[in-house]
mmCIF file of C-alpha atoms in Angstrom:
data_model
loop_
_atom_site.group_PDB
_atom_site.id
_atom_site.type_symbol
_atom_site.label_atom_id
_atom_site.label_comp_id
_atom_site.label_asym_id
_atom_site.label_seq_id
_atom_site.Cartn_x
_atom_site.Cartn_y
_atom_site.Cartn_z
ATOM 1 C CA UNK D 1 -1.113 -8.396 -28.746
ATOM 2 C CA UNK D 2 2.088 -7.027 -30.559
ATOM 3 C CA UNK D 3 4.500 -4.845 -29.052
ATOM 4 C CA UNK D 4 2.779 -1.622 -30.856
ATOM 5 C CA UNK D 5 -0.589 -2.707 -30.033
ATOM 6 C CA UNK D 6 0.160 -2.429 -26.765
ATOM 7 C CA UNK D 7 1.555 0.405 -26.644
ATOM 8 C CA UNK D 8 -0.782 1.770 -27.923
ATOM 9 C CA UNK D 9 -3.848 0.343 -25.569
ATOM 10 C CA UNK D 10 -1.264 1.927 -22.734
ATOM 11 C CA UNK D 11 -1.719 5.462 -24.554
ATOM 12 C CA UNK D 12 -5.530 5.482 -24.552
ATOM 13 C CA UNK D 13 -6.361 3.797 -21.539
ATOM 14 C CA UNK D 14 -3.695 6.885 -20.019
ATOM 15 C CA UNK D 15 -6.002 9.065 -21.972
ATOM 16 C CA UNK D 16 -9.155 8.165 -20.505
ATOM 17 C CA UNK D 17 -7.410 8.514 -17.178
ATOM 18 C CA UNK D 18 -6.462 11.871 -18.029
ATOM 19 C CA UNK D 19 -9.953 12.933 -19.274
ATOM 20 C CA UNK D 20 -11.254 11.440 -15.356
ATOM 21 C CA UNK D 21 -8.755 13.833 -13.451
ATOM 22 C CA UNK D 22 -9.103 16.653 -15.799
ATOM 23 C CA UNK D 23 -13.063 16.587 -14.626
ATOM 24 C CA UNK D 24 -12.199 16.489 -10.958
ATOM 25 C CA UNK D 25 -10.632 20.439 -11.500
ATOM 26 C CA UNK D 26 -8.460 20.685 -8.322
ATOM 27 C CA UNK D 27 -8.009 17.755 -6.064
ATOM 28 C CA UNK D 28 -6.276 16.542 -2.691
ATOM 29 C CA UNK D 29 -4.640 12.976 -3.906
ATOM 30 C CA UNK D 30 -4.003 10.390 -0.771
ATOM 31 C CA UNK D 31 -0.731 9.636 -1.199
ATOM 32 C CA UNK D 32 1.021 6.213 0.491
ATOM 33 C CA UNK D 33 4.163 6.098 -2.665
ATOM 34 C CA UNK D 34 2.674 2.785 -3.321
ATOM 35 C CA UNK D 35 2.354 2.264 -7.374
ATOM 36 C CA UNK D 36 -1.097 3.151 -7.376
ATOM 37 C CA UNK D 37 -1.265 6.293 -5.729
ATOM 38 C CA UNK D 38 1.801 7.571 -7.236
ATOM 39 C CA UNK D 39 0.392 6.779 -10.679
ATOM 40 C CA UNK D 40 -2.692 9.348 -9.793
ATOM 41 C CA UNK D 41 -0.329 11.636 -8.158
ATOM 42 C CA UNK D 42 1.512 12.119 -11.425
ATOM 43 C CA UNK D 43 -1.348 12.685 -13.931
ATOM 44 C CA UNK D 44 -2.783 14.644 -11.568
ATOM 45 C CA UNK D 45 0.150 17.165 -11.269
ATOM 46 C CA UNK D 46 0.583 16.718 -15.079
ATOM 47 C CA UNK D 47 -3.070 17.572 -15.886
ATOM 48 C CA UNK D 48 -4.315 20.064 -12.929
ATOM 49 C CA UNK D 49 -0.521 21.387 -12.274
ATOM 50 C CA UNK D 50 -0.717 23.192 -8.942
ATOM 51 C CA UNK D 51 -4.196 22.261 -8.176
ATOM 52 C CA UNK D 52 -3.213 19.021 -7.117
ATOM 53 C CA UNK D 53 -1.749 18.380 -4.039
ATOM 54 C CA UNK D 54 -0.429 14.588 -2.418
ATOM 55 C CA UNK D 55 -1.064 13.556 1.354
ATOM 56 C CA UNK D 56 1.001 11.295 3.095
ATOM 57 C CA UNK D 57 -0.466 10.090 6.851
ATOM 58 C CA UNK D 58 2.140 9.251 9.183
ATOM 59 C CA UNK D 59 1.120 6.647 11.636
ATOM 60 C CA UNK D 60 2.582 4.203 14.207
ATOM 61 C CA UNK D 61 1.671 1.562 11.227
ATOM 62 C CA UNK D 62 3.280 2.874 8.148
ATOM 63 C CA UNK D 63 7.010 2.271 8.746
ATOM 64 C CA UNK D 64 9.543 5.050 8.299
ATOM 65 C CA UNK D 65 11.245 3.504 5.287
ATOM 66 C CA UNK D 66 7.840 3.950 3.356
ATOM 67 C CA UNK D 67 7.471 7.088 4.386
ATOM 68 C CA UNK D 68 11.061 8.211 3.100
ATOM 69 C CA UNK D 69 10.008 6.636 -0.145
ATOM 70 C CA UNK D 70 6.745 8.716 -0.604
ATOM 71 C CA UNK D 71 8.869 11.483 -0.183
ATOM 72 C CA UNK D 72 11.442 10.827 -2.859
ATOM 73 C CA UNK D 73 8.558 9.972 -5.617
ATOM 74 C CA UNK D 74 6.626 13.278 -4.521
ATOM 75 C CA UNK D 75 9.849 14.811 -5.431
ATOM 76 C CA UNK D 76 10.317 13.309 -8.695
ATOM 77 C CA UNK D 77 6.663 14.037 -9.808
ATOM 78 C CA UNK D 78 6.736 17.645 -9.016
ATOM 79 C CA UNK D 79 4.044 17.835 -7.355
ATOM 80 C CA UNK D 80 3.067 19.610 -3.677
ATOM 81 C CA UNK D 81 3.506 17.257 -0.926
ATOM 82 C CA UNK D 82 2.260 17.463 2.412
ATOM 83 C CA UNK D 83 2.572 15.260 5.783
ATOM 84 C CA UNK D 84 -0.577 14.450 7.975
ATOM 85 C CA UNK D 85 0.272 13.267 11.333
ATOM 86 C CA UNK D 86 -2.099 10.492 12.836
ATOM 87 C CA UNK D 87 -2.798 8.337 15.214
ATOM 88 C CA UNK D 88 -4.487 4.841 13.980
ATOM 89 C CA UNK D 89 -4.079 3.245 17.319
ATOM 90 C CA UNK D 90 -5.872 6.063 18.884
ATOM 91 C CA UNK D 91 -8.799 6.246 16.478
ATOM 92 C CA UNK D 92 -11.943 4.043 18.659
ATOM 93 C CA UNK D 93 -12.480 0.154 17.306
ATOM 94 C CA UNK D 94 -9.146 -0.020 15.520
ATOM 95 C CA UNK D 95 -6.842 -1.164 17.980
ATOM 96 C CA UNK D 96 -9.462 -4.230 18.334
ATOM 97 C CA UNK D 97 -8.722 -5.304 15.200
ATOM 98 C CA UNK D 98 -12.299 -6.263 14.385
ATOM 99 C CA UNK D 99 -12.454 -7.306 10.198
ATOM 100 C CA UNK D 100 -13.959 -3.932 8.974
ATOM 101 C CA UNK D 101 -10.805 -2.533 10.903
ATOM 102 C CA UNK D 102 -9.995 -0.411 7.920
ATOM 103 C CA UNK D 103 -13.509 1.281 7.522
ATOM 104 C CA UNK D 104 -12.306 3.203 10.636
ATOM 105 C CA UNK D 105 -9.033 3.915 9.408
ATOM 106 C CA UNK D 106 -10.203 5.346 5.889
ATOM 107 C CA UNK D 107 -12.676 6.913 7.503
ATOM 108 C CA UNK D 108 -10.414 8.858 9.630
ATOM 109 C CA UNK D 109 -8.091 9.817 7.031
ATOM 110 C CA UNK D 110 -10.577 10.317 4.070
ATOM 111 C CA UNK D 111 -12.061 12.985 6.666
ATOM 112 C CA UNK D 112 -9.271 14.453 7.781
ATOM 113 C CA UNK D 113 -8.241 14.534 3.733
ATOM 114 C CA UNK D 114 -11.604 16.264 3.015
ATOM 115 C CA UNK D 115 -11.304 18.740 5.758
ATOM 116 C CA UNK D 116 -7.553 20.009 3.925
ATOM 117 C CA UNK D 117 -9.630 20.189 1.132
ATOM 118 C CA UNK D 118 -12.117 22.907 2.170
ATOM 119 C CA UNK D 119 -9.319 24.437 4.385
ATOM 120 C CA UNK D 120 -6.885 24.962 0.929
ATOM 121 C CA UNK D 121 -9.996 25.412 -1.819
ATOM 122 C CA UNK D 122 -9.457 21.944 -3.253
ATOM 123 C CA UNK D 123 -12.634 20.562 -4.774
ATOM 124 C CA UNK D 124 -12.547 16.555 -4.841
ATOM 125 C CA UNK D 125 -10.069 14.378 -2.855
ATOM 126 C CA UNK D 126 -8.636 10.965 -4.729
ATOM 127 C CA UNK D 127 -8.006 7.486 -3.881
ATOM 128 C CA UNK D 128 -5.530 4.647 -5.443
ATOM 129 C CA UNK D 129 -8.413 2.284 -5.880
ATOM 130 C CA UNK D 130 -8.377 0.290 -8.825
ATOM 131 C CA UNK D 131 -10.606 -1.802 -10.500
ATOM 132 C CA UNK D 132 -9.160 -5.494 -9.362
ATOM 133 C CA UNK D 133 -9.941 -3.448 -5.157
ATOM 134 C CA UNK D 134 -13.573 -4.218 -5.848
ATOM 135 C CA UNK D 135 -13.039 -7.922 -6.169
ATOM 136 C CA UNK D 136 -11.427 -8.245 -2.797
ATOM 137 C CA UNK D 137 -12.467 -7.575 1.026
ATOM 138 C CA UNK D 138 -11.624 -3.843 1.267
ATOM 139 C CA UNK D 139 -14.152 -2.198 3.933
ATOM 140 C CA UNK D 140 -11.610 1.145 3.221
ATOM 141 C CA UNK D 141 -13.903 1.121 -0.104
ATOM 142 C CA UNK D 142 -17.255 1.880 2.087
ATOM 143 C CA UNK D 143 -15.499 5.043 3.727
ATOM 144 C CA UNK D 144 -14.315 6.331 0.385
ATOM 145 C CA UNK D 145 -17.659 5.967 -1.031
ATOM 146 C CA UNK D 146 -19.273 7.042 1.864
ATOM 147 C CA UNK D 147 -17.100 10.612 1.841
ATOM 148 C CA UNK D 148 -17.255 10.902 -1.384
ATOM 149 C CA UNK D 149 -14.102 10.041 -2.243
ATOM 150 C CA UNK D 150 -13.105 9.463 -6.196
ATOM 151 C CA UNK D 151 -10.920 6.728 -7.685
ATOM 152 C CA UNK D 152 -9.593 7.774 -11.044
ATOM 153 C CA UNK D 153 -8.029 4.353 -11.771
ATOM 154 C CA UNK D 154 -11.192 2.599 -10.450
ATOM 155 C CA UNK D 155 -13.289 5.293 -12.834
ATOM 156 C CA UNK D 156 -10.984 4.555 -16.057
ATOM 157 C CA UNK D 157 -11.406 0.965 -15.612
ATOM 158 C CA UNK D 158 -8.146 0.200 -14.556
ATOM 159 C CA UNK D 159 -6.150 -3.317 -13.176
ATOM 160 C CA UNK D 160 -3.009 -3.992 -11.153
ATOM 161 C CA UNK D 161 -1.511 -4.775 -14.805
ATOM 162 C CA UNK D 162 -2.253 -1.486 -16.348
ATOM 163 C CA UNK D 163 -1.895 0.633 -13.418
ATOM 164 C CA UNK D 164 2.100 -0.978 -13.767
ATOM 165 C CA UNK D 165 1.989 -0.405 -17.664
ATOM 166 C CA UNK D 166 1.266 3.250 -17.621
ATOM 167 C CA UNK D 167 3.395 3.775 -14.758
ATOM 168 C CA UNK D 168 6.572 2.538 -16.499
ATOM 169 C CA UNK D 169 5.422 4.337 -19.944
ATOM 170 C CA UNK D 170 5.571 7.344 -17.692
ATOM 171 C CA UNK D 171 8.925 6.711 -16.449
ATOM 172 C CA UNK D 172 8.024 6.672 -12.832
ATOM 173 C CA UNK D 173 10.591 4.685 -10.809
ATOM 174 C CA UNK D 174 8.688 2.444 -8.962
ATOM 175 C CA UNK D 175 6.678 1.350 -11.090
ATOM 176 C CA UNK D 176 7.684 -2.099 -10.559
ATOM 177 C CA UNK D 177 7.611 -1.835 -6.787
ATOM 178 C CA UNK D 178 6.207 -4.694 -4.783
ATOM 179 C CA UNK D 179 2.685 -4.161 -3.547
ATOM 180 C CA UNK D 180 2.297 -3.066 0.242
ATOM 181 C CA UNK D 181 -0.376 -2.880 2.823
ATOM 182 C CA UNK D 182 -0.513 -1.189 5.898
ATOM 183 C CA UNK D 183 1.268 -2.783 8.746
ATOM 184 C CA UNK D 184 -2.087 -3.783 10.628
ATOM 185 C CA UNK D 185 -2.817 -6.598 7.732
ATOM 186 C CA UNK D 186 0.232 -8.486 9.706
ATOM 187 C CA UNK D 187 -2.245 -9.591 12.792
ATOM 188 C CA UNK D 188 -5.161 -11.960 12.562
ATOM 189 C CA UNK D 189 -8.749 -10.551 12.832
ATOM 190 C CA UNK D 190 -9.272 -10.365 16.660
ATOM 191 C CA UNK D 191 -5.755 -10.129 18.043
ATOM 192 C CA UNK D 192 -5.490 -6.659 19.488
ATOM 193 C CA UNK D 193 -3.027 -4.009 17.790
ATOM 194 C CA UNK D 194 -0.155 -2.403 19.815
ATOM 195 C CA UNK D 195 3.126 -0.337 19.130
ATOM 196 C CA UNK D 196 5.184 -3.086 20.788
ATOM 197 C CA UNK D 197 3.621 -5.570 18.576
ATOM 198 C CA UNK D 198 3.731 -3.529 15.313
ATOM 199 C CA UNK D 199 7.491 -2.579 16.225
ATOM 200 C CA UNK D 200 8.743 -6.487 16.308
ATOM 201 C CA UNK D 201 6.805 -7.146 13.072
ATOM 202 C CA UNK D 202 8.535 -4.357 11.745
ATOM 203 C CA UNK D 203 12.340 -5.342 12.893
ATOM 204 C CA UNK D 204 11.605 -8.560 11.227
ATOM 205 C CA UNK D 205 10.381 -7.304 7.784
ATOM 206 C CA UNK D 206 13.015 -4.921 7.983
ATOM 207 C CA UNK D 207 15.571 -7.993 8.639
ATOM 208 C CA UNK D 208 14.410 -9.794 5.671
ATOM 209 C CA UNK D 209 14.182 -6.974 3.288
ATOM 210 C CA UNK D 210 17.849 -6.690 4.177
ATOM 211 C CA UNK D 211 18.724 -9.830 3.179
ATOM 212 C CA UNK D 212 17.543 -9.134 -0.157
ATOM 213 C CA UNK D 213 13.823 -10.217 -0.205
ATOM 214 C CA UNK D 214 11.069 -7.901 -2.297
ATOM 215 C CA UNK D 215 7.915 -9.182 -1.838
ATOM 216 C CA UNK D 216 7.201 -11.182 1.511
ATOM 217 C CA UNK D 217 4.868 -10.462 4.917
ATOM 218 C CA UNK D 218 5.773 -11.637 8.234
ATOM 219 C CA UNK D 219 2.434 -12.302 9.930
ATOM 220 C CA UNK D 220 2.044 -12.057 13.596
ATOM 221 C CA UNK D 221 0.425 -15.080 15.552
ATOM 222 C CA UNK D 222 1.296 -14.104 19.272
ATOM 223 C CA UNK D 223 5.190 -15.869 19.505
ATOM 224 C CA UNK D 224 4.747 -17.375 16.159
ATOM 225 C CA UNK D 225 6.259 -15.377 13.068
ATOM 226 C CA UNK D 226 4.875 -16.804 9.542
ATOM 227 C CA UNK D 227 6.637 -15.945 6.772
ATOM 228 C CA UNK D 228 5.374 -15.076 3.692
ATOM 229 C CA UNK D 229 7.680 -15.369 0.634
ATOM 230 C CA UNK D 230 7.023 -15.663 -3.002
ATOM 231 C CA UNK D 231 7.087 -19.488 -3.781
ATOM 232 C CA UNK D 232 10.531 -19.299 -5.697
ATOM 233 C CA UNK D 233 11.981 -17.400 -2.992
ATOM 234 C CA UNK D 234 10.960 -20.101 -0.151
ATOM 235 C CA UNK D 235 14.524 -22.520 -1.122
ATOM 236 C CA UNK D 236 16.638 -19.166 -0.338
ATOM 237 C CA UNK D 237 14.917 -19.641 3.106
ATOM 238 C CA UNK D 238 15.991 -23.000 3.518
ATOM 239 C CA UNK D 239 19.739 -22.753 3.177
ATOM 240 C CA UNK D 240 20.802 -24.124 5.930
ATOM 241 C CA UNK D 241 23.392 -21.419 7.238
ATOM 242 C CA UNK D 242 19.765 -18.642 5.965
ATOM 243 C CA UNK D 243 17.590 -20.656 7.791
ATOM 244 C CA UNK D 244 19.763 -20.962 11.051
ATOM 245 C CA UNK D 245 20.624 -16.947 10.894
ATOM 246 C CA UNK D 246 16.952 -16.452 10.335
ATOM 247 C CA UNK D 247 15.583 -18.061 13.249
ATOM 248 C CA UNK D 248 18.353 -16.460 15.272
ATOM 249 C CA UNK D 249 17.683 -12.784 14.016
ATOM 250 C CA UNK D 250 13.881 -13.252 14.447
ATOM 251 C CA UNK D 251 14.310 -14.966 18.095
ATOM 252 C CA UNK D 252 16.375 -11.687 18.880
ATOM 253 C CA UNK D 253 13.774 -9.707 18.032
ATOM 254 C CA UNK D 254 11.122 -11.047 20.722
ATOM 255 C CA UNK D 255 9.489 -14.337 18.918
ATOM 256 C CA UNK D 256 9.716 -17.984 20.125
ATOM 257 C CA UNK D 257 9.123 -19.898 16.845
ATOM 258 C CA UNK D 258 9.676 -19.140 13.407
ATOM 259 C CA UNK D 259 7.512 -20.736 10.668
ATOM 260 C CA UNK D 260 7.903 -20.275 6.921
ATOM 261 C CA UNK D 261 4.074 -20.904 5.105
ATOM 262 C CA UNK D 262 4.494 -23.440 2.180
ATOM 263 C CA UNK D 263 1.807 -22.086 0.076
ATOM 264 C CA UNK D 264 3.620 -18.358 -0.383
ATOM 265 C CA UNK D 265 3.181 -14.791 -0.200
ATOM 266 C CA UNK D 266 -0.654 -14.248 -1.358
ATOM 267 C CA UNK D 267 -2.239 -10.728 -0.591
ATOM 268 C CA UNK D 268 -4.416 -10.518 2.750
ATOM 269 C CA UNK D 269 -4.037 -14.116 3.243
ATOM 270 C CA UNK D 270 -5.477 -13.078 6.727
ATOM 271 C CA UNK D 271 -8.701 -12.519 4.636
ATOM 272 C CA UNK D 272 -8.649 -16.795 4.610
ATOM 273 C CA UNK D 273 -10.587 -17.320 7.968
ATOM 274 C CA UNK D 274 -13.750 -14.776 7.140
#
């Protein structure tokens, strides 16, 4: 496909998107500043205006950084932006971290979101789901359906790669951003949750973003830190004077041995074992 052709598959598959949201007539949008939900955050403030308004939950597992971020894109889209205080550690079989742990998170949220919604005469509340969600194990996807929750990019038949595509045609800044997922993915299925835990995972991603890494995890095995880095990124690792001021950094921050995994980053590689 030609560089026109394209371009012009971007237009109409924006289009359809357009016609989705334009149905939905006023709408709540939950709002993380990933690429996803800030792609139905804009076209919703560009098609319903001030009938759409973005979400953000604050919670022990979405670190502050983030949270800054979904802030500044809010900003640049225009639209109404509002912050909704939680508590995932609190909500009851979460903590656990049993596999369908985010059925209860969603849950929470997507009722919480639908409550806002009656409270401020919204009718419909809106999810970042996308098409290439269905093909992986999401349990969030059962809450949304379950509360009625609607997924314009899901609806228009949208992937990852067009999601990205119509983002940068619509000049949004982070369009190429590097996919995220909420800090709980970090911990393997069984291995209980805590602040203290989700703070030293957090020191340590923050350490290696800071070095200059984009898209990496650093999964949490008890002492054992497991780094996930894009397969071109893992000889930047090995340096010797990286890999010696990487072990001491991530020893300083509470863990005993420091592993780099040889097949890559890979989304919800914890996902492996079920």
């Amino acid at each position: 496909m030609g560089r026109k052709e394209r371009l012009m598959d971007t237009i109409e598959k924006l289009r359809i998107l357009k016609d989705i949201i334009k149905d939905l007539e006023s709408v709540v949008v939950a709002f993380s500043g990933g690429v996803d939900s800030s792609l139905v955050a804009k076209v919703c403030y560009d098609v319903l205006g001030d009938k759409a308004l973005a979400v953000t939950a604050r919670s022990e597992t979405y670190p502050a950084y983030e949270y800054e971020e979904a802030k500044k894109i809010a900003k640049e889209i225009g639209i109404s932006h509002m912050t909704l205080d939680t508590s995932e550690l609190g909500i009851k079989g979460f903590a656990e971290n049993p596999p369908n742990r985010c059925y209860f998170c969603k849950s929470e949220l997507f009722g919480k979101l639908k409550e806002i919604a009656k409270e401020k005469g919204y009718k419909n509340v809106a999810d970042g789901a996308n098409l290439d969600d269905a093909g992986e194990y999401r349990p969030g996807l059962d809450a949304a359906k379950e509360l009625e929750v609607r997924s314009p990019l899901k609806e228009s038949g949208l992937r990852k790669v067009d999601i990205r595509e119509i983002s940068k045609y619509l000049k949004l800044s982070n369009w190429d951003k590097p996919s995220y997922a909420c800090m709980s993915s970090r911990f393997p299925y069984g291995q209980s949750i805590t602040e203290e835990k989700l703070t030293i995972v957090a020191a340590a991603e923050n350490y290696l973003r800071s070095i200059g890494l984009k898209q990496f995890r650093v999964r949490h095995h008890d002492t054992i830190a497991r780094i996930e880095v894009l397969p071109e990124d893992i000889t930047l690792l090995l340096q010797d004077g990286k890999r010696t001021e990487i072990v001491k950094k991530f020893k300083e921050i509470g863990y005993k041995y420091v592993t780099i995994d040889l097949e890559g980053y890979r989304s919800g590689s914890m996902n492996e074992v079920l």
